[in-house]
Every structure is written in C-alpha cells, then in structure tokens.
Short mmCIF file of C-alpha atoms and ligand atoms in Angstrom, two decimals:
data_model
loop_
_atom_site.label_atom_id
_atom_site.label_comp_id
_atom_site.label_asym_id
_atom_site.label_seq_id
_atom_site.Cartn_x
_atom_site.Cartn_y
_atom_site.Cartn_z
CA MET A 1 1.50 -8.36 -28.25
CA ASN A 2 1.80 -12.14 -28.08
CA ARG A 3 1.00 -13.46 -24.60
CA SER A 4 0.23 -17.05 -25.52
CA ARG A 5 2.45 -18.62 -22.84
CA SER A 6 0.88 -16.45 -20.14
CA GLU A 7 -2.57 -17.34 -21.41
CA GLN A 8 -1.71 -21.03 -21.34
CA PHE A 9 -0.29 -20.81 -17.81
CA PHE A 10 -3.37 -18.96 -16.61
CA LYS A 11 -5.72 -21.49 -18.18
CA GLU A 12 -3.89 -24.26 -16.38
CA ALA A 13 -3.60 -22.33 -13.12
CA LEU A 14 -7.39 -21.99 -13.01
CA HIS A 15 -7.54 -25.76 -12.43
CA PHE A 16 -5.15 -25.77 -9.50
CA ILE A 17 -5.30 -22.35 -7.83
CA PRO A 18 -8.56 -20.57 -6.94
CA GLY A 19 -9.09 -17.99 -9.67
CA GLY A 20 -5.65 -18.91 -11.00
CA VAL A 21 -3.91 -16.52 -8.60
CA ASN A 22 -2.52 -16.42 -5.09
CA SER A 23 -3.94 -12.97 -4.36
CA PRO A 24 -7.16 -11.74 -5.98
CA VAL A 25 -5.83 -8.39 -7.20
CA ARG A 26 -3.57 -10.22 -9.65
CA ALA A 27 -6.49 -11.70 -11.58
CA PHE A 28 -7.25 -8.62 -13.73
CA ARG A 29 -10.91 -8.80 -12.69
CA GLY A 30 -11.06 -5.01 -12.39
CA VAL A 31 -10.00 -4.47 -16.00
CA GLY A 32 -10.93 -7.73 -17.70
CA GLY A 33 -8.65 -9.98 -19.73
CA THR A 34 -5.96 -12.41 -18.71
CA PRO A 35 -3.10 -11.58 -16.35
CA PHE A 36 0.42 -11.96 -17.70
CA PHE A 37 2.78 -14.31 -15.88
CA ALA A 38 6.03 -12.71 -14.74
CA GLN A 39 9.23 -14.44 -15.79
CA SER A 40 11.83 -11.99 -14.48
CA ALA A 41 12.34 -8.38 -13.47
CA SER A 42 15.22 -5.97 -13.32
CA GLY A 43 15.27 -2.26 -12.51
CA CYS A 44 11.91 -0.74 -13.43
CA ARG A 45 11.04 -3.46 -15.94
CA VAL A 46 9.23 -6.81 -15.72
CA TRP A 47 9.35 -9.43 -18.49
CA ASP A 48 6.49 -11.82 -19.00
CA GLU A 49 6.70 -15.51 -19.92
CA ASP A 50 6.48 -14.59 -23.62
CA GLY A 51 9.46 -12.26 -23.31
CA ASN A 52 7.47 -9.00 -23.47
CA PRO A 53 8.93 -6.18 -21.35
CA TYR A 54 6.80 -3.78 -19.30
CA ILE A 55 7.71 -0.58 -17.52
CA ASP A 56 6.41 -1.49 -14.09
CA TYR A 57 4.38 0.96 -11.99
CA VAL A 58 3.20 -1.72 -9.55
CA CYS A 59 6.66 -2.48 -8.13
CA SER A 60 5.39 -5.60 -6.34
CA TRP A 61 2.63 -3.38 -4.88
CA GLY A 62 5.18 -1.07 -3.32
CA PRO A 63 8.27 -2.76 -1.92
CA SER A 64 10.51 -2.63 -5.00
CA ILE A 65 11.37 0.96 -4.23
CA LEU A 66 14.95 0.60 -5.51
CA GLY A 67 13.74 -1.22 -8.61
CA HIS A 68 13.71 -4.99 -9.08
CA ALA A 69 16.66 -7.25 -8.35
CA ASP A 70 18.99 -4.55 -7.07
CA PRO A 71 22.45 -6.21 -6.92
CA ALA A 72 23.13 -5.00 -3.36
CA ILE A 73 19.87 -6.55 -2.11
CA LEU A 74 20.62 -9.81 -3.90
CA GLN A 75 24.06 -9.90 -2.32
CA ALA A 76 22.66 -9.20 1.16
CA ILE A 77 20.19 -12.08 0.77
CA GLN A 78 22.89 -14.39 -0.56
CA GLU A 79 25.28 -13.61 2.31
CA ALA A 80 22.55 -14.06 4.92
CA ALA A 81 21.40 -17.34 3.34
CA GLU A 82 24.88 -18.80 3.57
CA ASN A 83 24.56 -18.60 7.36
CA GLY A 84 21.15 -20.27 7.49
CA VAL A 85 17.76 -19.27 6.15
CA SER A 86 15.69 -19.49 9.33
CA PHE A 87 16.43 -20.00 13.01
CA GLY A 88 13.39 -19.11 15.12
CA ILE A 89 16.02 -17.76 17.51
CA PRO A 90 16.75 -14.04 18.14
CA THR A 91 19.36 -12.51 15.85
CA ALA A 92 21.44 -9.34 15.87
CA ARG A 93 19.81 -8.23 12.61
CA GLU A 94 16.39 -8.08 14.30
CA LEU A 95 17.82 -5.75 16.91
CA GLU A 96 19.45 -3.65 14.22
CA MET A 97 16.13 -3.42 12.36
CA ALA A 98 14.23 -2.42 15.51
CA LYS A 99 16.79 0.30 16.26
CA LYS A 100 16.64 1.57 12.71
CA ILE A 101 12.83 1.74 12.67
CA SER A 102 12.67 3.62 15.95
CA LYS A 103 15.35 6.02 14.73
CA TRP A 104 13.53 6.74 11.47
CA VAL A 105 10.01 6.84 12.96
CA PRO A 106 10.06 8.77 16.24
CA SER A 107 6.62 7.53 17.41
CA ILE A 108 8.04 4.00 17.55
CA GLU A 109 9.51 3.26 20.97
CA LYS A 110 9.21 -0.49 20.55
CA VAL A 111 8.50 -2.58 17.48
CA ARG A 112 7.77 -6.19 16.66
CA MET A 113 8.35 -7.80 13.27
CA THR A 114 5.78 -9.96 11.47
CA SER A 115 5.77 -11.72 8.10
CA SER A 116 3.12 -9.58 6.40
CA GLY A 117 1.22 -6.32 6.66
CA THR A 118 -1.96 -8.27 7.41
CA GLU A 119 -0.35 -9.82 10.48
CA ALA A 120 0.84 -6.40 11.56
CA THR A 121 -2.61 -4.76 11.43
CA MET A 122 -4.30 -7.82 12.95
CA SER A 123 -1.85 -7.70 15.86
CA ALA A 124 -2.17 -3.95 16.31
CA ILE A 125 -5.96 -4.24 16.59
CA ARG A 126 -5.71 -7.06 19.14
CA LEU A 127 -3.17 -5.08 21.12
CA ALA A 128 -5.34 -1.95 21.10
CA ARG A 129 -8.31 -3.99 22.33
CA GLY A 130 -6.24 -5.72 25.00
CA PHE A 131 -4.69 -2.48 26.20
CA THR A 132 -7.92 -0.47 26.40
CA GLY A 133 -10.25 -3.30 27.41
CA ARG A 134 -12.66 -2.04 24.74
CA ASP A 135 -14.01 -3.97 21.74
CA LYS A 136 -15.22 -1.54 19.07
CA ILE A 137 -12.97 -0.08 16.42
CA ILE A 138 -13.39 2.61 13.80
CA LYS A 139 -12.04 2.21 10.28
CA PHE A 140 -12.70 4.17 7.10
CA GLU A 141 -14.57 3.13 3.98
CA GLY A 142 -12.16 2.06 1.28
CA CYS A 143 -9.16 1.74 3.59
CA TYR A 144 -7.67 -1.73 3.28
CA HIS A 145 -5.60 -3.17 6.10
CA GLY A 146 -5.00 -6.67 4.80
CA HIS A 147 -7.45 -9.54 5.03
CA VAL A 148 -8.03 -9.27 8.78
CA ASP A 149 -11.53 -10.35 9.93
CA SER A 150 -12.28 -7.15 11.85
CA LEU A 151 -10.99 -4.98 9.05
CA LEU A 152 -12.59 -6.53 5.96
CA VAL A 153 -15.57 -4.26 6.40
CA LYS A 154 -16.13 -1.76 3.58
CA ALA A 155 -12.54 -2.48 2.61
CA GLY A 156 -10.71 -1.20 -0.47
CA SER A 157 -8.31 -2.99 -2.84
CA GLY A 158 -9.23 -6.47 -4.14
CA GLY A 159 -12.60 -6.86 -2.42
CA LEU A 160 -13.73 -3.52 -3.75
CA THR A 161 -12.47 -4.36 -7.23
CA LEU A 162 -14.58 -7.51 -7.14
CA GLY A 163 -17.58 -5.59 -5.80
CA GLN A 164 -17.30 -7.35 -2.42
CA PRO A 165 -15.95 -4.83 0.09
CA ASP A 166 -17.36 -7.02 2.90
CA SER A 167 -16.11 -10.60 2.92
CA ALA A 168 -18.18 -13.71 3.58
CA GLY A 169 -16.88 -15.88 6.41
CA ILE A 170 -16.61 -13.11 8.98
CA PRO A 171 -18.87 -13.67 11.98
CA ARG A 172 -21.52 -10.96 12.19
CA ALA A 173 -20.74 -10.48 15.87
CA LEU A 174 -17.18 -9.50 14.94
CA ALA A 175 -18.15 -7.27 11.99
CA GLU A 176 -20.59 -5.45 14.27
CA LEU A 177 -17.67 -4.29 16.37
CA THR A 178 -16.22 -2.46 13.36
CA ILE A 179 -17.65 0.94 12.57
CA ALA A 180 -16.81 2.10 9.04
CA LEU A 181 -16.97 5.86 8.46
CA PRO A 182 -16.30 7.99 5.37
CA TYR A 183 -12.66 9.05 5.03
CA ASN A 184 -11.90 12.78 5.33
CA ASP A 185 -15.03 13.47 7.42
CA LEU A 186 -13.92 14.56 10.87
CA GLU A 187 -17.45 15.35 12.02
CA ALA A 188 -18.50 11.72 11.48
CA VAL A 189 -15.67 10.63 13.76
CA ARG A 190 -16.54 13.21 16.39
CA ARG A 191 -20.20 12.13 16.42
CA THR A 192 -19.31 8.43 16.63
CA LEU A 193 -16.89 8.91 19.50
CA GLU A 194 -19.57 10.85 21.37
CA LEU A 195 -22.16 8.17 20.60
CA TYR A 196 -20.05 5.37 22.09
CA PRO A 197 -18.18 6.90 25.04
CA GLY A 198 -15.60 4.51 26.50
CA GLU A 199 -16.38 1.80 23.92
CA ILE A 200 -13.97 2.50 21.05
CA ALA A 201 -10.56 0.84 21.38
CA ALA A 202 -8.90 2.23 18.28
CA ILE A 203 -9.18 4.20 15.09
CA ILE A 204 -7.16 2.67 12.27
CA LEU A 205 -6.54 4.34 8.93
CA GLU A 206 -4.24 4.65 5.99
CA PRO A 207 -3.16 8.25 6.59
CA VAL A 208 -2.80 8.51 2.82
CA VAL A 209 -5.25 6.03 1.30
CA GLY A 210 -3.77 3.77 -1.37
CA ASN A 211 -6.45 1.13 -1.79
CA VAL A 212 -9.25 3.01 -3.57
CA GLY A 213 -6.74 4.57 -5.87
CA LEU A 214 -4.79 7.26 -4.09
CA ILE A 215 -6.71 9.63 -1.82
CA LEU A 216 -5.03 12.37 0.18
CA PRO A 217 -6.07 13.63 3.61
CA LEU A 218 -7.73 17.06 3.60
CA PRO A 219 -5.81 19.77 5.46
CA GLY A 220 -6.29 19.34 9.20
CA TYR A 221 -7.92 15.89 8.93
CA LEU A 222 -5.09 13.81 10.40
CA GLU A 223 -4.37 16.46 13.01
CA GLY A 224 -8.07 16.47 13.93
CA LEU A 225 -8.08 12.69 14.33
CA ARG A 226 -5.09 12.93 16.66
CA GLU A 227 -6.87 15.54 18.79
CA LEU A 228 -10.12 13.57 18.97
CA THR A 229 -8.42 10.27 19.79
CA GLN A 230 -6.40 11.91 22.56
CA LYS A 231 -9.53 13.51 23.99
CA HIS A 232 -11.43 10.18 24.03
CA GLU A 233 -8.40 8.05 24.99
CA VAL A 234 -8.71 6.00 21.83
CA ILE A 235 -5.62 4.37 20.29
CA LEU A 236 -4.75 5.97 16.96
CA ILE A 237 -3.23 3.47 14.51
CA PHE A 238 -1.59 4.66 11.31
CA ASP A 239 -1.39 1.87 8.74
CA GLU A 240 1.77 2.86 6.90
CA VAL A 241 2.23 -0.50 5.20
CA MET A 242 2.36 1.28 1.83
CA THR A 243 3.48 4.76 2.83
CA GLY A 244 6.09 3.88 5.45
CA PHE A 245 9.70 4.32 4.30
CA ARG A 246 8.30 5.37 0.91
CA LEU A 247 6.88 8.88 1.27
CA ALA A 248 9.54 9.92 3.79
CA ARG A 249 11.92 8.22 6.21
CA GLY A 250 9.22 8.49 8.87
CA GLY A 251 6.22 8.04 6.54
CA VAL A 252 3.10 10.21 6.53
CA GLN A 253 3.44 10.81 10.27
CA GLU A 254 6.71 12.60 9.65
CA LEU A 255 5.21 14.72 6.86
CA HIS A 256 2.39 15.83 9.19
CA GLY A 257 4.34 15.92 12.44
CA ILE A 258 1.85 13.56 14.11
CA SER A 259 2.61 10.81 16.62
CA PRO A 260 0.12 7.95 16.33
CA ASP A 261 -0.02 5.53 19.27
CA LEU A 262 0.65 2.53 17.06
CA SER A 263 1.79 2.16 13.46
CA THR A 264 1.94 -0.76 11.07
CA PHE A 265 4.52 -1.29 8.35
CA GLY A 266 5.36 -3.69 5.57
CA LYS A 267 6.51 -3.70 1.99
CA VAL A 268 9.63 -1.53 1.90
CA ILE A 269 11.25 -2.81 5.13
CA GLY A 270 11.40 -6.32 3.72
CA GLY A 271 13.31 -5.33 0.60
CA GLY A 272 10.75 -7.40 -1.35
CA LEU A 273 10.71 -10.36 1.03
CA PRO A 274 7.65 -11.09 3.18
CA VAL A 275 7.84 -8.65 6.10
CA GLY A 276 5.58 -6.53 8.25
CA ALA A 277 5.98 -4.76 11.57
CA PHE A 278 3.93 -2.96 14.17
CA GLY A 279 5.14 -0.66 16.88
CA GLY A 280 4.51 2.42 18.93
CA ARG A 281 4.33 3.63 22.49
CA LYS A 282 6.31 1.51 24.92
CA GLU A 283 3.53 1.19 27.51
CA ILE A 284 1.21 -0.23 24.84
CA MET A 285 3.79 -2.49 23.19
CA ASP A 286 4.73 -3.94 26.60
CA PHE A 287 1.22 -5.37 26.78
CA LEU A 288 2.43 -8.02 24.33
CA ALA A 289 3.50 -11.50 25.40
CA PRO A 290 5.87 -12.47 26.95
CA LEU A 291 5.63 -9.25 29.02
CA GLY A 292 1.90 -8.73 28.88
CA PRO A 293 -1.41 -10.52 28.37
CA VAL A 294 -1.87 -9.97 24.59
CA TYR A 295 -0.57 -12.97 22.67
CA GLN A 296 1.08 -12.50 19.30
CA ALA A 297 3.71 -14.72 17.66
CA GLY A 298 5.33 -15.89 14.43
CA THR A 299 7.90 -18.61 13.68
CA LEU A 300 9.22 -16.71 10.66
CA SER A 301 8.97 -13.23 12.21
CA GLY A 302 12.28 -11.40 11.87
CA ASN A 303 13.49 -13.98 9.35
CA PRO A 304 17.23 -13.50 8.68
CA LEU A 305 16.90 -13.19 4.89
CA ALA A 306 14.06 -10.71 5.18
CA MET A 307 15.95 -8.65 7.77
CA ALA A 308 19.10 -8.64 5.65
CA ALA A 309 17.20 -7.51 2.54
CA GLY A 310 15.22 -4.91 4.47
CA LEU A 311 18.24 -3.44 6.25
CA MET A 312 20.13 -3.17 2.98
CA GLN A 313 17.14 -1.51 1.33
CA LEU A 314 16.87 1.08 4.11
CA GLN A 315 20.59 1.76 3.94
CA LEU A 316 20.42 2.28 0.18
CA LEU A 317 17.42 4.58 0.48
CA GLU A 318 19.57 6.81 2.61
CA GLU A 319 22.70 6.55 0.47
CA ARG A 320 20.78 7.23 -2.74
CA ASN A 321 18.94 10.24 -1.32
CA ALA A 322 15.80 8.36 -2.21
CA PHE A 323 12.98 10.52 -0.97
CA GLN A 324 14.12 13.62 -2.80
CA ARG A 325 14.81 11.65 -5.97
CA LEU A 326 11.41 9.90 -5.83
CA GLU A 327 9.71 13.27 -5.46
CA GLU A 328 11.61 14.56 -8.52
CA LEU A 329 10.57 11.51 -10.54
CA GLY A 330 6.98 11.88 -9.36
CA GLN A 331 6.98 15.54 -10.39
CA LEU A 332 8.40 14.65 -13.79
CA LEU A 333 5.70 12.05 -14.40
CA GLU A 334 3.02 14.43 -13.15
CA ASP A 335 4.12 17.29 -15.41
CA ARG A 336 4.06 15.06 -18.47
CA VAL A 337 0.75 13.37 -17.65
CA LEU A 338 -1.01 16.60 -16.73
CA ALA A 339 0.16 18.34 -19.90
CA THR A 340 -1.39 15.49 -21.91
CA LEU A 341 -4.61 15.40 -19.92
CA LYS A 342 -5.08 19.15 -20.15
CA ARG A 343 -4.52 19.12 -23.90
CA LYS A 344 -7.19 16.44 -24.20
CA GLY A 345 -9.63 18.43 -22.08
CA ALA A 346 -10.65 15.17 -20.42
CA PRO A 347 -12.50 14.94 -17.12
CA TYR A 348 -9.86 13.70 -14.72
CA VAL A 349 -8.58 13.81 -11.18
CA TRP A 350 -4.87 13.23 -10.78
CA HIS A 351 -3.53 12.54 -7.30
CA ARG A 352 0.11 12.23 -6.43
CA ILE A 353 2.25 12.32 -3.35
CA GLY A 354 5.95 11.61 -3.86
CA SER A 355 6.22 8.31 -5.72
CA MET A 356 2.55 7.26 -5.39
CA PHE A 357 -0.06 8.34 -7.95
CA SER A 358 -3.55 7.71 -9.31
CA LEU A 359 -5.64 8.83 -12.23
CA PHE A 360 -9.45 8.88 -11.96
CA PHE A 361 -11.63 9.63 -14.97
CA THR A 362 -14.13 11.91 -13.22
CA GLN A 363 -14.84 15.59 -12.71
CA GLY A 364 -14.05 15.00 -9.05
CA PRO A 365 -13.24 15.82 -6.40
CA VAL A 366 -12.18 12.42 -5.03
CA ARG A 367 -11.99 12.69 -1.25
CA ASN A 368 -13.51 9.38 -0.19
CA LEU A 369 -14.71 5.99 -1.38
CA LYS A 370 -18.08 7.23 -2.62
CA GLU A 371 -16.44 9.82 -4.84
CA ALA A 372 -13.86 7.32 -6.12
CA MET A 373 -16.72 4.99 -7.06
CA GLY A 374 -18.12 7.77 -9.24
CA SER A 375 -15.17 7.59 -11.63
CA ASP A 376 -15.44 5.98 -15.06
CA ARG A 377 -14.02 2.51 -14.44
CA GLU A 378 -14.79 1.25 -17.89
CA ARG A 379 -12.67 4.04 -19.35
CA PHE A 380 -9.92 3.20 -16.87
CA ALA A 381 -10.01 -0.45 -18.01
CA ARG A 382 -9.60 0.54 -21.67
CA PHE A 383 -6.81 2.94 -20.75
CA PHE A 384 -5.09 0.18 -18.75
CA HIS A 385 -5.17 -2.30 -21.64
CA LEU A 386 -3.96 0.23 -24.20
CA LEU A 387 -1.00 1.02 -21.95
CA LEU A 388 -0.31 -2.65 -21.37
CA GLU A 389 -0.17 -3.18 -25.13
CA GLU A 390 2.47 -0.44 -25.24
CA GLY A 391 4.47 -2.12 -22.48
CA VAL A 392 3.40 0.08 -19.59
CA TYR A 393 2.04 -1.81 -16.59
CA LEU A 394 -0.27 0.07 -14.20
CA ALA A 395 -2.05 -1.74 -11.37
CA PRO A 396 -4.94 -3.69 -12.90
CA SER A 397 -7.68 -1.82 -11.05
CA GLN A 398 -8.95 1.71 -10.59
CA PHE A 399 -8.82 0.95 -6.87
CA GLU A 400 -5.07 0.57 -6.59
CA THR A 401 -2.16 3.00 -6.63
CA GLY A 402 0.77 3.52 -8.97
CA PHE A 403 4.31 3.34 -7.59
CA LEU A 404 7.58 4.72 -8.91
CA SER A 405 10.97 3.32 -8.01
CA LEU A 406 14.46 4.77 -8.03
CA ALA A 407 15.11 2.67 -11.13
CA HIS A 408 12.59 4.66 -13.17
CA GLY A 409 14.29 7.39 -15.15
CA GLN A 410 13.55 10.20 -17.53
CA GLU A 411 13.56 7.81 -20.48
CA GLU A 412 10.90 5.49 -19.04
CA ILE A 413 8.75 8.38 -17.89
CA GLU A 414 8.90 9.91 -21.36
CA LEU A 415 7.93 6.56 -22.95
CA THR A 416 5.06 6.27 -20.46
CA ALA A 417 3.81 9.77 -21.16
CA GLN A 418 3.85 9.14 -24.90
CA ALA A 419 1.98 5.85 -24.45
CA MET A 420 -0.56 7.63 -22.24
CA GLU A 421 -1.04 10.29 -24.87
CA ARG A 422 -1.85 7.66 -27.50
CA ALA A 423 -4.12 5.78 -25.09
CA LEU A 424 -6.00 8.93 -24.15
CA GLU A 425 -6.58 9.70 -27.85
CA LYS A 426 -8.49 6.44 -28.01
CA VAL A 427 -10.37 6.46 -24.71
CA ILE A 428 -11.44 10.11 -24.97
CA PRO A 429 -12.74 10.66 -28.49
N1 HOZ B 501 -3.75 -3.29 -2.53
C1 HOZ B 501 -3.02 -4.43 -2.08
C2 HOZ B 501 -1.92 -4.02 -1.19
N2 HOZ B 501 -2.22 -2.95 -0.36
C3 HOZ B 501 -2.58 -5.23 -3.23
C4 HOZ B 501 -1.77 -6.46 -2.91
C5 HOZ B 501 -2.57 -7.74 -2.75
O1 HOZ B 501 -3.65 -7.72 -2.15
O2 HOZ B 501 -2.09 -8.76 -3.23
#
C-alpha cells in the first residue's frame, strides 16, 4: 500500500509537533511504523492522504458510534453554527442535554458539561475531595481517566503503550495520595479501605476497562465495590467516558443495576465534537460553584455546536435502535473471529461487550493489567500491520479497544474476518 504522502506529512510534523502527533496514542509507538494521516471519513471508512480506504474500528476512539460524517449530525452542526458558534452564555440546548442525560442515566440528578473526558474526571475527583474533606483516592492499575495529575498513576492507554504508566511532572506529594490497586480484586479494596479509615475520598474506575485492551468486571465485582464504598462512605465514581451511551442508554451502570455517586462521560454525547460531562447525586453536585465551595469552570463548556451534535446523536441512537443493533454486529464479528481463531488453534483471549472488543494473544485469563501485560505484543503488532495492509484499521496498540459503529455492516465484517484469517496464517505459523 502506498502511503508516501502520509509518510511525508509525518516526517514534517515531527519538526513542528512533539512526536508528530497531538495525542501520543496516534503515533503508532505500540506497533511500530508510521501513522497514516486521515484525509476524510464516511460511514465506517476512513481514507488516508494517499487515498487508501480503511474499515475503521477506532471510530475516533469511540464517539463515531453512528459512523463518520452522518448527514443528520452534519446538518445539526450546520444549523447551530448559523446562529453563532460560541456564546459563553447559557443556552436551551444545554438544558435539553442535562435533561436527556438524567433521563437516560438514573443515577444522574444533576450534571455539568465540560469540553473533554479529562476535564470531567479531574472535576469529579476535586468534587469528591471537596465534598468528603478527604484527600486520598483509589484507582485501578491500567484504568485510564485522561491525563489528570492525580490519575496518571499506573494508568493505561498511551502511557502504558509507551512503557510509562506514571508520568513525569506530577508532584510526588500528589501521586502519593493516589492508591492504585489491581482491577477485579475486591479483597485488595476491602483491605485498603480498612487500612485508611476516613481517609479515602473516592474510588474511581472504568466499570468496563477499555484502556489496557478490553477487560470485563468479574461477576459481583462492581456490586461489591458499591457495597464497600457505601459502608465506608467513600464516593464511587464510574468513568463511563467510553462506555456511556455506547453499551446501553445508561452505560455499564444500567447493565449492572448500580448507582454510582458520580459518573463521568464523554465521546458519544458530543457526536464527535469535544465534549465531556460529570454528574451524579444532587447533594454532591451542589457542592460546585456557584452554589458550593468547589470551583470548576469552562468557557467552552456546553458549546452550542457540541450540544447540537450530541443531542442529534442521542436522538438517532434511539431512533435507530442502536444498542440492539450494535450487539448484533458485535456478535457477528465475534462469531467470525472466533471461528477463525479456533481453526488456527492459537493461544488467544477474546473479550467483547456489545460494540467494544479486544484480542489478546495469550493463554489468559486477562482479568487485570498484569495479565494483559503477559500477552504477546509483538505478535499483536504484526497482526495489526497485516490488517492495516488489507485496509482494516484496529487501534495501534494492544492496550486499546476496538469499536464498532452502526455504519459497519455484514459486508465489512466479512471483509475484516477474511483479512484476519490471512493475517493469523502469517502470525501463527
Ligand atoms: N485510550 C484513549 C481514550 N480513552 C485514546 C485517545 C487518546 O488518548 O488520544
């Protein structure tokens, strides 16, 4: 495949942008080689600057759940833009969005919009600390909650891909307030809460982890966390930036029937524009300025274009019966991939929930970061590049998750399965 224009752009970008990219995960460091530069996208396909098409399983890292450039979203953005692209003044759309979120996610009594998932988790942590008057927080190894100082400790996603799950530049005093525990280990949480009575403000987690590849909660794990946090009066924060409005209308919390105290969102509710949100119990949310003492703000928060795109996306998810359809597509992909993997007799762990999936080359199981690290990343890298050559784009790291959109269909899934079959022939002799 000729990618000479992309290669040229990347070479030049290295001179002007650190690492040539505006977010490290785009740099292909986890799989080697040169990233392609996107020129356009439509439906489930992205075209690079050399005109090569790819079936896209990254979907802008989640938000393109309808597929790229859906005409209804484009029209919503266009119509909103004609009335002004930013006001910094309250708008009716923000109210509509808040009402919609609290209708879809019952644990949300009040919600505030931000411009990114990172802002949402950063604000939720500050709020939990302000509300409880406690400083320590618990997170889980491999969970990634954006590039927030307190949360870049044993973090997944890009840092992990680069072998730097702890970032430089974070004051030790702050990092020491973050306790990182293995995911899916309830006993470790119980022991820690008993060790620090009255000191832990919050437990934050991805209830389904999507930043070490995809890892699912063991039966009873999320329910156990809810019980323990209630017992110790610790704020439970579900980071549903990836899973919210994707796995179900009400995210993982709906699937498990759990009410976290606070939740964070992003991706899907912006319809592809930069959006995040955090919300939860009214008494906690009312601790925010201007009502309460915890300050949090954003000039572009609730931006009219982002709200218009997000509201249209949520409406279309409902109209297109999205969650059932995404499950059907996920099942279709799974059936085809598993048939191929089984025929090959390869060591593998396949994880899928709805439209999110991951393949690890390992005997498994993969229940936490340590076990994910035991997978054959070199084999994954070869598999990734063979697929890319066939026009199938998976996330360029073992430590990311695949996403399906409503624009993927039987045809693309069949093409993907065939490409995977050929790639597996080569990576598993
Ligand atoms: N895993 C990241 C999102 N959860 C990838 C996106 C990025 O860092 O740019």
